[in-house]
mmCIF file of C-alpha atoms in Angstrom:
data_model
loop_
_atom_site.group_PDB
_atom_site.id
_atom_site.type_symbol
_atom_site.label_atom_id
_atom_site.label_comp_id
_atom_site.label_asym_id
_atom_site.label_seq_id
_atom_site.Cartn_x
_atom_site.Cartn_y
_atom_site.Cartn_z
ATOM 1 C CA MET A 14 -29.545 -2.162 -36.179
ATOM 2 C CA SER A 15 -29.044 1.025 -38.150
ATOM 3 C CA GLU A 16 -28.326 4.521 -36.843
ATOM 4 C CA GLY A 17 -30.301 7.696 -37.482
ATOM 5 C CA LEU A 18 -33.216 7.580 -35.048
ATOM 6 C CA ASN A 19 -34.474 11.106 -34.466
ATOM 7 C CA PHE A 20 -36.882 11.872 -31.643
ATOM 8 C CA GLU A 21 -36.357 15.625 -31.552
ATOM 9 C CA GLY A 22 -39.508 17.323 -30.378
ATOM 10 C CA TRP A 23 -41.096 14.025 -29.451
ATOM 11 C CA SER A 24 -43.627 14.197 -26.640
ATOM 12 C CA CYS A 25 -45.965 11.693 -25.037
ATOM 13 C CA PRO A 26 -49.579 12.185 -26.167
ATOM 14 C CA LEU A 27 -50.975 10.917 -22.856
ATOM 15 C CA PRO A 28 -52.449 13.486 -20.451
ATOM 16 C CA LEU A 29 -50.790 14.333 -17.176
ATOM 17 C CA ARG A 30 -51.778 12.138 -14.289
ATOM 18 C CA ASP A 31 -53.643 13.701 -11.419
ATOM 19 C CA HIS A 32 -54.922 11.314 -8.765
ATOM 20 C CA PRO A 33 -56.066 12.630 -5.366
ATOM 21 C CA ASN A 34 -55.995 9.068 -3.987
ATOM 22 C CA ILE A 35 -53.800 6.012 -4.349
ATOM 23 C CA VAL A 36 -54.754 3.805 -7.299
ATOM 24 C CA MET A 37 -53.507 0.317 -8.139
ATOM 25 C CA GLY A 38 -51.187 1.765 -10.777
ATOM 26 C CA HIS A 39 -49.126 3.462 -8.051
ATOM 27 C CA GLY A 40 -47.810 -0.018 -7.246
ATOM 28 C CA GLY A 41 -47.172 -1.120 -10.806
ATOM 29 C CA GLY A 42 -43.570 -0.035 -11.184
ATOM 30 C CA GLY A 43 -44.385 2.369 -14.039
ATOM 31 C CA LYS A 44 -44.791 6.111 -14.329
ATOM 32 C CA LEU A 45 -47.269 6.392 -11.473
ATOM 33 C CA SER A 46 -44.912 4.548 -9.124
ATOM 34 C CA ALA A 47 -42.009 6.761 -10.191
ATOM 35 C CA GLU A 48 -44.068 9.926 -9.640
ATOM 36 C CA LEU A 49 -45.123 8.739 -6.177
ATOM 37 C CA VAL A 50 -41.494 8.236 -5.194
ATOM 38 C CA GLU A 51 -40.228 11.420 -6.806
ATOM 39 C CA HIS A 52 -42.944 13.820 -5.672
ATOM 40 C CA LEU A 53 -44.068 12.392 -2.332
ATOM 41 C CA PHE A 54 -41.486 10.104 -0.734
ATOM 42 C CA LEU A 55 -38.218 11.743 -1.770
ATOM 43 C CA PRO A 56 -39.200 15.237 -0.522
ATOM 44 C CA ALA A 57 -40.377 13.728 2.760
ATOM 45 C CA PHE A 58 -37.163 11.756 3.229
ATOM 46 C CA ALA A 59 -34.779 14.439 1.970
ATOM 47 C CA ASP A 60 -33.129 14.812 5.356
ATOM 48 C CA SER A 61 -32.143 11.161 5.376
ATOM 49 C CA GLY A 62 -29.380 11.837 2.860
ATOM 50 C CA ALA A 63 -28.736 11.108 -0.774
ATOM 51 C CA VAL A 64 -31.135 8.598 -2.322
ATOM 52 C CA ASP A 65 -29.902 6.051 -4.795
ATOM 53 C CA MET A 66 -32.599 4.792 -7.179
ATOM 54 C CA GLY A 67 -30.953 1.432 -7.776
ATOM 55 C CA ASP A 68 -32.417 -1.912 -6.710
ATOM 56 C CA ALA A 69 -30.433 -1.637 -3.475
ATOM 57 C CA ALA A 70 -28.856 1.274 -1.627
ATOM 58 C CA LEU A 71 -25.100 1.412 -1.147
ATOM 59 C CA ILE A 72 -23.923 2.189 2.388
ATOM 60 C CA ALA A 73 -20.299 2.813 3.318
ATOM 61 C CA VAL A 74 -19.366 1.158 6.635
ATOM 62 C CA GLY A 75 -15.746 1.559 7.588
ATOM 63 C CA GLY A 76 -13.801 0.471 4.549
ATOM 64 C CA ALA A 77 -16.576 -1.747 3.178
ATOM 65 C CA HIS A 78 -19.674 -1.090 1.086
ATOM 66 C CA LEU A 79 -22.974 -2.727 1.979
ATOM 67 C CA ALA A 80 -25.852 -3.174 -0.445
ATOM 68 C CA PHE A 81 -29.123 -2.877 1.468
ATOM 69 C CA SER A 82 -32.642 -3.508 0.167
ATOM 70 C CA THR A 83 -36.204 -3.993 1.381
ATOM 71 C CA ASP A 84 -39.267 -5.214 -0.505
ATOM 72 C CA SER A 85 -42.869 -6.129 0.272
ATOM 73 C CA PHE A 86 -44.821 -8.913 -1.409
ATOM 74 C CA VAL A 87 -48.603 -8.865 -1.836
ATOM 75 C CA VAL A 88 -49.023 -11.400 -4.636
ATOM 76 C CA ARG A 89 -52.440 -12.967 -5.298
ATOM 77 C CA PRO A 90 -52.856 -15.966 -5.314
ATOM 78 C CA LEU A 91 -50.393 -17.019 -2.613
ATOM 79 C CA PHE A 92 -49.489 -20.217 -4.501
ATOM 80 C CA PHE A 93 -48.906 -20.245 -8.258
ATOM 81 C CA PRO A 94 -47.180 -22.442 -10.881
ATOM 82 C CA GLY A 95 -43.485 -22.498 -10.067
ATOM 83 C CA GLY A 96 -43.615 -21.024 -6.574
ATOM 84 C CA ASN A 97 -45.401 -19.187 -3.798
ATOM 85 C CA ILE A 98 -45.258 -15.849 -2.007
ATOM 86 C CA GLY A 99 -42.634 -17.140 0.448
ATOM 87 C CA GLU A 100 -39.851 -18.043 -1.952
ATOM 88 C CA LEU A 101 -40.774 -15.012 -4.053
ATOM 89 C CA ALA A 102 -40.137 -12.798 -1.009
ATOM 90 C CA VAL A 103 -36.730 -14.355 -0.348
ATOM 91 C CA ASN A 104 -35.592 -14.374 -3.977
ATOM 92 C CA GLY A 105 -36.848 -10.832 -4.599
ATOM 93 C CA THR A 106 -34.683 -9.177 -1.963
ATOM 94 C CA ILE A 107 -31.701 -11.414 -2.739
ATOM 95 C CA ASN A 108 -31.915 -10.296 -6.356
ATOM 96 C CA ASP A 109 -32.165 -6.608 -5.456
ATOM 97 C CA ILE A 110 -28.961 -6.935 -3.439
ATOM 98 C CA ALA A 111 -27.241 -8.957 -6.174
ATOM 99 C CA MET A 112 -28.000 -6.256 -8.753
ATOM 100 C CA ARG A 113 -25.311 -4.163 -7.039
ATOM 101 C CA GLY A 114 -22.803 -6.928 -7.537
ATOM 102 C CA ALA A 115 -23.026 -7.789 -3.822
ATOM 103 C CA GLN A 116 -23.149 -11.240 -2.275
ATOM 104 C CA PRO A 117 -26.286 -11.324 -0.070
ATOM 105 C CA LEU A 118 -25.591 -12.382 3.509
ATOM 106 C CA VAL A 119 -28.650 -12.063 5.755
ATOM 107 C CA LEU A 120 -32.380 -11.357 5.472
ATOM 108 C CA SER A 121 -35.205 -10.436 7.811
ATOM 109 C CA ALA A 122 -38.851 -11.338 7.246
ATOM 110 C CA GLY A 123 -41.978 -9.535 8.441
ATOM 111 C CA PHE A 124 -45.390 -11.225 8.163
ATOM 112 C CA ILE A 125 -48.822 -9.560 8.096
ATOM 113 C CA LEU A 126 -51.203 -12.477 8.632
ATOM 114 C CA GLU A 127 -54.955 -12.401 8.143
ATOM 115 C CA GLU A 128 -57.110 -14.007 10.800
ATOM 116 C CA GLY A 129 -58.308 -17.350 9.432
ATOM 117 C CA LEU A 130 -55.238 -18.152 7.315
ATOM 118 C CA PRO A 131 -54.830 -21.971 7.441
ATOM 119 C CA LEU A 132 -51.712 -22.901 9.392
ATOM 120 C CA ASP A 133 -50.760 -25.564 6.861
ATOM 121 C CA GLN A 134 -50.557 -22.847 4.186
ATOM 122 C CA LEU A 135 -48.362 -20.688 6.407
ATOM 123 C CA ALA A 136 -46.160 -23.688 7.187
ATOM 124 C CA ALA A 137 -45.718 -24.406 3.470
ATOM 125 C CA ILE A 138 -44.801 -20.777 2.821
ATOM 126 C CA ALA A 139 -42.303 -20.695 5.704
ATOM 127 C CA HIS A 140 -40.748 -23.991 4.591
ATOM 128 C CA SER A 141 -40.246 -22.682 1.050
ATOM 129 C CA MET A 142 -38.614 -19.537 2.430
ATOM 130 C CA GLY A 143 -36.087 -21.628 4.324
ATOM 131 C CA VAL A 144 -35.351 -23.720 1.240
ATOM 132 C CA ALA A 145 -34.937 -20.598 -0.918
ATOM 133 C CA ALA A 146 -32.602 -18.957 1.605
ATOM 134 C CA ARG A 147 -30.395 -22.037 1.867
ATOM 135 C CA ARG A 148 -30.303 -22.347 -1.911
ATOM 136 C CA ALA A 149 -28.959 -18.801 -2.146
ATOM 137 C CA GLY A 150 -26.549 -19.190 0.765
ATOM 138 C CA VAL A 151 -28.188 -16.535 2.951
ATOM 139 C CA THR A 152 -29.500 -16.714 6.513
ATOM 140 C CA LEU A 153 -32.841 -15.464 7.849
ATOM 141 C CA VAL A 154 -31.774 -13.783 11.070
ATOM 142 C CA ALA A 155 -34.754 -11.678 12.211
ATOM 143 C CA GLY A 156 -38.493 -11.535 11.816
ATOM 144 C CA ASP A 157 -41.784 -10.115 12.990
ATOM 145 C CA THR A 158 -45.418 -11.229 12.908
ATOM 146 C CA LYS A 159 -48.647 -9.231 13.078
ATOM 147 C CA VAL A 160 -52.230 -10.449 12.645
ATOM 148 C CA VAL A 161 -55.019 -8.322 11.165
ATOM 149 C CA ASP A 162 -58.775 -8.850 11.208
ATOM 150 C CA ARG A 163 -60.407 -11.348 8.895
ATOM 151 C CA GLY A 164 -61.099 -9.713 5.524
ATOM 152 C CA HIS A 165 -58.278 -7.158 5.815
ATOM 153 C CA GLY A 166 -55.132 -9.050 4.871
ATOM 154 C CA ASP A 167 -55.696 -11.272 1.823
ATOM 155 C CA GLY A 168 -54.057 -14.201 3.610
ATOM 156 C CA VAL A 169 -50.518 -13.018 4.137
ATOM 157 C CA TYR A 170 -48.263 -10.161 3.115
ATOM 158 C CA ILE A 171 -44.496 -10.520 3.560
ATOM 159 C CA ASN A 172 -41.735 -7.938 3.799
ATOM 160 C CA THR A 173 -38.109 -8.988 3.456
ATOM 161 C CA SER A 174 -35.026 -6.845 4.016
ATOM 162 C CA GLY A 175 -31.390 -7.724 3.828
ATOM 163 C CA PHE A 176 -27.868 -6.732 3.002
ATOM 164 C CA GLY A 177 -24.737 -8.032 1.384
ATOM 165 C CA ILE A 178 -21.126 -7.031 0.896
ATOM 166 C CA VAL A 179 -20.014 -5.392 -2.353
ATOM 167 C CA PRO A 180 -16.597 -6.806 -3.335
ATOM 168 C CA GLU A 181 -13.788 -4.295 -3.752
ATOM 169 C CA GLY A 182 -13.524 -2.908 -7.260
ATOM 170 C CA ILE A 183 -17.205 -3.436 -8.142
ATOM 171 C CA ASP A 184 -19.060 -0.321 -9.309
ATOM 172 C CA ILE A 185 -22.483 -1.245 -10.658
ATOM 173 C CA GLY A 186 -25.380 1.187 -10.670
ATOM 174 C CA PRO A 187 -28.272 2.553 -12.738
ATOM 175 C CA THR A 188 -26.383 5.723 -13.738
ATOM 176 C CA ARG A 189 -23.420 3.921 -15.331
ATOM 177 C CA ALA A 190 -24.786 2.869 -18.751
ATOM 178 C CA GLN A 191 -22.577 4.314 -21.489
ATOM 179 C CA PRO A 192 -22.984 4.745 -25.265
ATOM 180 C CA GLY A 193 -21.634 1.681 -27.032
ATOM 181 C CA ASP A 194 -22.610 -0.716 -24.245
ATOM 182 C CA ALA A 195 -24.415 -3.935 -25.110
ATOM 183 C CA ILE A 196 -27.640 -4.994 -23.384
ATOM 184 C CA ILE A 197 -28.035 -8.649 -22.416
ATOM 185 C CA VAL A 198 -31.077 -10.339 -20.885
ATOM 186 C CA SER A 199 -30.497 -13.615 -19.054
ATOM 187 C CA GLY A 200 -33.497 -15.568 -20.412
ATOM 188 C CA THR A 201 -37.108 -15.656 -21.513
ATOM 189 C CA ILE A 202 -39.174 -12.685 -20.409
ATOM 190 C CA GLY A 203 -42.721 -12.439 -19.081
ATOM 191 C CA ASP A 204 -42.860 -15.903 -17.474
ATOM 192 C CA HIS A 205 -43.797 -14.795 -13.947
ATOM 193 C CA GLY A 206 -46.577 -12.410 -14.944
ATOM 194 C CA ILE A 207 -48.248 -14.923 -17.258
ATOM 195 C CA ALA A 208 -47.931 -17.695 -14.642
ATOM 196 C CA ILE A 209 -49.791 -15.512 -12.123
ATOM 197 C CA LEU A 210 -52.401 -14.492 -14.678
ATOM 198 C CA SER A 211 -53.092 -18.066 -15.755
ATOM 199 C CA VAL A 212 -53.903 -19.325 -12.266
ATOM 200 C CA ARG A 213 -55.666 -16.160 -11.110
ATOM 201 C CA GLU A 214 -58.012 -16.005 -14.075
ATOM 202 C CA GLY A 215 -58.201 -19.753 -14.794
ATOM 203 C CA LEU A 216 -56.772 -19.362 -18.297
ATOM 204 C CA GLU A 217 -54.959 -22.034 -20.339
ATOM 205 C CA PHE A 218 -52.494 -21.206 -23.084
ATOM 206 C CA GLY A 219 -51.693 -24.658 -24.479
ATOM 207 C CA ALA A 220 -48.807 -25.238 -22.059
ATOM 208 C CA THR A 221 -48.263 -24.553 -18.376
ATOM 209 C CA VAL A 222 -46.223 -21.413 -17.803
ATOM 210 C CA GLU A 223 -44.318 -21.478 -14.523
ATOM 211 C CA SER A 224 -42.945 -18.511 -12.637
ATOM 212 C CA ASP A 225 -39.219 -17.984 -13.101
ATOM 213 C CA THR A 226 -38.693 -16.978 -9.452
ATOM 214 C CA ALA A 227 -35.069 -17.783 -8.557
ATOM 215 C CA PRO A 228 -32.060 -16.290 -6.728
ATOM 216 C CA LEU A 229 -29.718 -14.568 -9.159
ATOM 217 C CA ASN A 230 -26.726 -14.038 -6.866
ATOM 218 C CA GLY A 231 -24.948 -17.140 -8.192
ATOM 219 C CA LEU A 232 -25.354 -16.001 -11.790
ATOM 220 C CA VAL A 233 -24.092 -12.532 -10.887
ATOM 221 C CA ALA A 234 -21.055 -14.034 -9.146
ATOM 222 C CA ASP A 235 -20.237 -15.992 -12.316
ATOM 223 C CA LEU A 236 -20.516 -12.842 -14.455
ATOM 224 C CA LEU A 237 -18.243 -10.899 -12.115
ATOM 225 C CA ASP A 238 -15.779 -13.777 -12.190
ATOM 226 C CA GLU A 239 -15.689 -13.346 -15.977
ATOM 227 C CA THR A 240 -15.234 -9.570 -15.833
ATOM 228 C CA ARG A 241 -15.803 -6.800 -13.319
ATOM 229 C CA ASN A 242 -16.358 -4.365 -16.150
ATOM 230 C CA ILE A 243 -20.166 -4.515 -15.844
ATOM 231 C CA HIS A 244 -21.864 -1.118 -15.726
ATOM 232 C CA VAL A 245 -25.500 -1.909 -14.847
ATOM 233 C CA LEU A 246 -27.420 -4.905 -13.518
ATOM 234 C CA ARG A 247 -31.197 -4.864 -13.115
ATOM 235 C CA ASP A 248 -33.880 -7.466 -12.415
ATOM 236 C CA PRO A 249 -36.915 -6.455 -14.487
ATOM 237 C CA THR A 250 -39.760 -7.226 -12.075
ATOM 238 C CA ARG A 251 -42.853 -4.961 -12.002
ATOM 239 C CA GLY A 252 -43.159 -3.126 -15.314
ATOM 240 C CA GLY A 253 -40.965 -5.724 -17.024
ATOM 241 C CA VAL A 254 -37.978 -5.148 -19.276
ATOM 242 C CA ALA A 255 -39.515 -2.001 -20.762
ATOM 243 C CA SER A 256 -39.798 -0.151 -17.452
ATOM 244 C CA ALA A 257 -36.342 -1.267 -16.296
ATOM 245 C CA LEU A 258 -34.705 -0.011 -19.500
ATOM 246 C CA ASN A 259 -36.563 3.304 -19.270
ATOM 247 C CA GLU A 260 -35.331 3.806 -15.712
ATOM 248 C CA ILE A 261 -31.759 3.074 -16.790
ATOM 249 C CA ALA A 262 -31.999 5.378 -19.821
ATOM 250 C CA ARG A 263 -33.200 8.256 -17.654
ATOM 251 C CA ALA A 264 -30.786 7.643 -14.798
ATOM 252 C CA SER A 265 -27.772 7.425 -17.146
ATOM 253 C CA GLN A 266 -29.099 10.031 -19.625
ATOM 254 C CA VAL A 267 -28.486 7.769 -22.589
ATOM 255 C CA GLY A 268 -30.656 6.347 -25.336
ATOM 256 C CA ILE A 269 -31.423 2.643 -25.652
ATOM 257 C CA VAL A 270 -32.287 0.707 -28.809
ATOM 258 C CA ILE A 271 -33.483 -2.896 -28.651
ATOM 259 C CA ASP A 272 -34.327 -5.350 -31.419
ATOM 260 C CA GLU A 273 -37.633 -7.100 -30.746
ATOM 261 C CA ARG A 274 -36.552 -10.051 -32.904
ATOM 262 C CA ASN A 275 -33.829 -10.840 -30.374
ATOM 263 C CA LEU A 276 -36.107 -10.895 -27.330
ATOM 264 C CA PRO A 277 -36.323 -14.418 -25.868
ATOM 265 C CA VAL A 278 -40.016 -15.164 -25.232
ATOM 266 C CA GLN A 279 -41.583 -18.585 -24.608
ATOM 267 C CA ASP A 280 -44.140 -19.581 -27.246
ATOM 268 C CA ALA A 281 -46.849 -19.960 -24.589
ATOM 269 C CA VAL A 282 -46.075 -16.533 -23.137
ATOM 270 C CA ARG A 283 -46.123 -14.944 -26.585
ATOM 271 C CA ALA A 284 -49.443 -16.632 -27.379
ATOM 272 C CA ALA A 285 -50.941 -15.485 -24.081
ATOM 273 C CA CYS A 286 -49.808 -11.910 -24.659
ATOM 274 C CA GLU A 287 -51.225 -11.872 -28.199
ATOM 275 C CA LEU A 288 -54.531 -13.303 -26.956
ATOM 276 C CA LEU A 289 -54.845 -10.788 -24.122
ATOM 277 C CA GLY A 290 -53.409 -7.756 -25.896
ATOM 278 C CA MET A 291 -50.376 -7.564 -23.615
ATOM 279 C CA ASP A 292 -46.788 -6.723 -24.497
ATOM 280 C CA PRO A 293 -44.232 -9.193 -23.037
ATOM 281 C CA LEU A 294 -41.816 -6.289 -22.638
ATOM 282 C CA TYR A 295 -44.034 -5.007 -19.804
ATOM 283 C CA VAL A 296 -44.798 -8.358 -18.132
ATOM 284 C CA ALA A 297 -43.022 -9.052 -14.830
ATOM 285 C CA ASN A 298 -40.071 -11.385 -14.321
ATOM 286 C CA GLU A 299 -38.738 -12.730 -11.008
ATOM 287 C CA GLY A 300 -35.671 -14.703 -12.086
ATOM 288 C CA LYS A 301 -34.124 -12.730 -14.936
ATOM 289 C CA LEU A 302 -31.582 -9.939 -15.086
ATOM 290 C CA ILE A 303 -30.500 -7.289 -17.535
ATOM 291 C CA ALA A 304 -26.744 -6.741 -17.821
ATOM 292 C CA ILE A 305 -25.262 -3.680 -19.519
ATOM 293 C CA ALA A 306 -21.550 -3.840 -20.281
ATOM 294 C CA PRO A 307 -19.052 -2.703 -22.914
ATOM 295 C CA ALA A 308 -19.722 -4.340 -26.284
ATOM 296 C CA SER A 309 -16.193 -5.763 -26.235
ATOM 297 C CA ASP A 310 -17.167 -7.904 -23.209
ATOM 298 C CA ALA A 311 -20.657 -8.839 -24.386
ATOM 299 C CA GLU A 312 -19.945 -12.169 -26.080
ATOM 300 C CA ARG A 313 -17.885 -13.429 -23.122
ATOM 301 C CA LEU A 314 -20.649 -12.467 -20.700
ATOM 302 C CA LEU A 315 -23.268 -14.063 -22.932
ATOM 303 C CA ALA A 316 -21.319 -17.327 -23.035
ATOM 304 C CA ARG A 317 -20.890 -17.267 -19.236
ATOM 305 C CA MET A 318 -24.614 -16.671 -18.771
ATOM 306 C CA ARG A 319 -25.544 -19.541 -21.050
ATOM 307 C CA ALA A 320 -23.255 -21.850 -19.067
ATOM 308 C CA HIS A 321 -25.298 -21.136 -15.914
ATOM 309 C CA PRO A 322 -28.605 -22.970 -15.266
ATOM 310 C CA LEU A 323 -30.449 -19.638 -14.906
ATOM 311 C CA GLY A 324 -29.008 -18.108 -18.072
ATOM 312 C CA ARG A 325 -29.253 -20.775 -20.752
ATOM 313 C CA GLN A 326 -31.554 -18.707 -22.959
ATOM 314 C CA ALA A 327 -29.660 -15.445 -22.565
ATOM 315 C CA ALA A 328 -29.537 -13.089 -25.548
ATOM 316 C CA ILE A 329 -28.057 -9.754 -26.550
ATOM 317 C CA ILE A 330 -31.146 -7.606 -27.147
ATOM 318 C CA GLY A 331 -29.817 -4.140 -27.899
ATOM 319 C CA ARG A 332 -27.335 -1.402 -27.276
ATOM 320 C CA VAL A 333 -26.870 1.926 -25.546
ATOM 321 C CA THR A 334 -26.573 5.032 -27.702
ATOM 322 C CA ALA A 335 -25.803 8.712 -27.228
ATOM 323 C CA ASP A 336 -28.872 9.550 -29.342
ATOM 324 C CA HIS A 337 -32.293 10.417 -27.826
ATOM 325 C CA PRO A 338 -31.134 10.401 -24.173
ATOM 326 C CA GLY A 339 -33.790 9.161 -21.776
ATOM 327 C CA LEU A 340 -35.740 7.265 -24.437
ATOM 328 C CA VAL A 341 -36.014 3.571 -25.317
ATOM 329 C CA ALA A 342 -36.740 2.592 -28.918
ATOM 330 C CA ALA A 343 -37.414 -0.828 -30.397
ATOM 331 C CA ARG A 344 -36.798 -2.162 -33.887
ATOM 332 C CA THR A 345 -39.901 -4.145 -34.712
ATOM 333 C CA GLY A 346 -40.103 -7.475 -36.476
ATOM 334 C CA ILE A 347 -41.130 -5.816 -39.748
ATOM 335 C CA GLY A 348 -38.278 -3.315 -39.712
ATOM 336 C CA GLY A 349 -40.075 -0.338 -38.194
ATOM 337 C CA THR A 350 -39.248 1.571 -35.030
ATOM 338 C CA ARG A 351 -41.445 2.285 -32.041
ATOM 339 C CA ILE A 352 -41.028 4.089 -28.765
ATOM 340 C CA VAL A 353 -41.036 1.791 -25.727
ATOM 341 C CA ASP A 354 -42.266 4.157 -23.069
ATOM 342 C CA MET A 355 -42.691 3.441 -19.389
ATOM 343 C CA MET A 356 -46.175 2.182 -18.613
ATOM 344 C CA VAL A 357 -48.458 4.640 -16.813
ATOM 345 C CA GLY A 358 -50.247 2.104 -14.622
ATOM 346 C CA GLU A 359 -49.832 -1.634 -14.823
ATOM 347 C CA GLN A 360 -51.072 -4.471 -16.977
ATOM 348 C CA LEU A 361 -51.547 -6.859 -14.068
ATOM 349 C CA PRO A 362 -51.765 -5.846 -10.384
ATOM 350 C CA ARG A 363 -50.614 -7.843 -7.344
ATOM 351 C CA ILE A 364 -47.996 -9.942 -9.118
ATOM 352 C CA CYS A 365 -45.199 -9.735 -6.545
#
């Protein structure tokens, strides 16, 4: 990738957003979600102390650091190729904690159940949650259940919260990307979003696309065993890789350049995106991570990823630059350059 990108004076041509009511895009992980947090929640919670915008908050307890996270899951349908809402809820919070370099320890689970939900479906969801927790080496230690009237709950919503211990000497966060760093993605992107879309809309793309939902704490542990010199980890869920990179670029005040030719994308996912006019960079993932580390460590980390079952298709997709801070640019397949902005709303609602 060559140097010389110049975005001086660049501005987004889209109009400012002004919504008097919540819209679906406020939950899409893009600009609307960021504005909701920045302009409504953060001012309201200002007295609660400094807010870290990473996947999990860091809390100092005695001489240790805890990584704490909470997440709610409202996916539709409840069961999809490769998983269901239960294991998605367990893996999602585990991954948020792991993105701080922490080893997750315990989780809680809160259920909002709709009157009429078949008990065999709930039993299958609960069973998969137990399997997912054991697979990741965490324990479900607390829970809560509420039931809402028929027609008001879409089956079941699940909230999971949890924490883990950050090992001494680990300092991973969204503000730590530095010019010269390499950007690595752990595998094919867009699998989860297309899996949900295919079953929700009854679409076929020539091959079954399964969700990539998986716990990433084992992969993170392997990477940290290789080197602790990792600056940023992020699981690109809602809003996909594009939104995650934009958040990192803004938090670290650096520029990011990716090469679209290096993006690992399944053929079926690429075909589905081309058919539906979607960009795989914005499609959600539930079992992939982005690692940003010094370029001198990139090849070792890439090899370690590819040796792990969840990282076999890992690839170096770009680099961090001091140019155009706060912006993400992509080299296209034909040699051009385009801005990869954060999405305003979302391509596909209710995916996690």
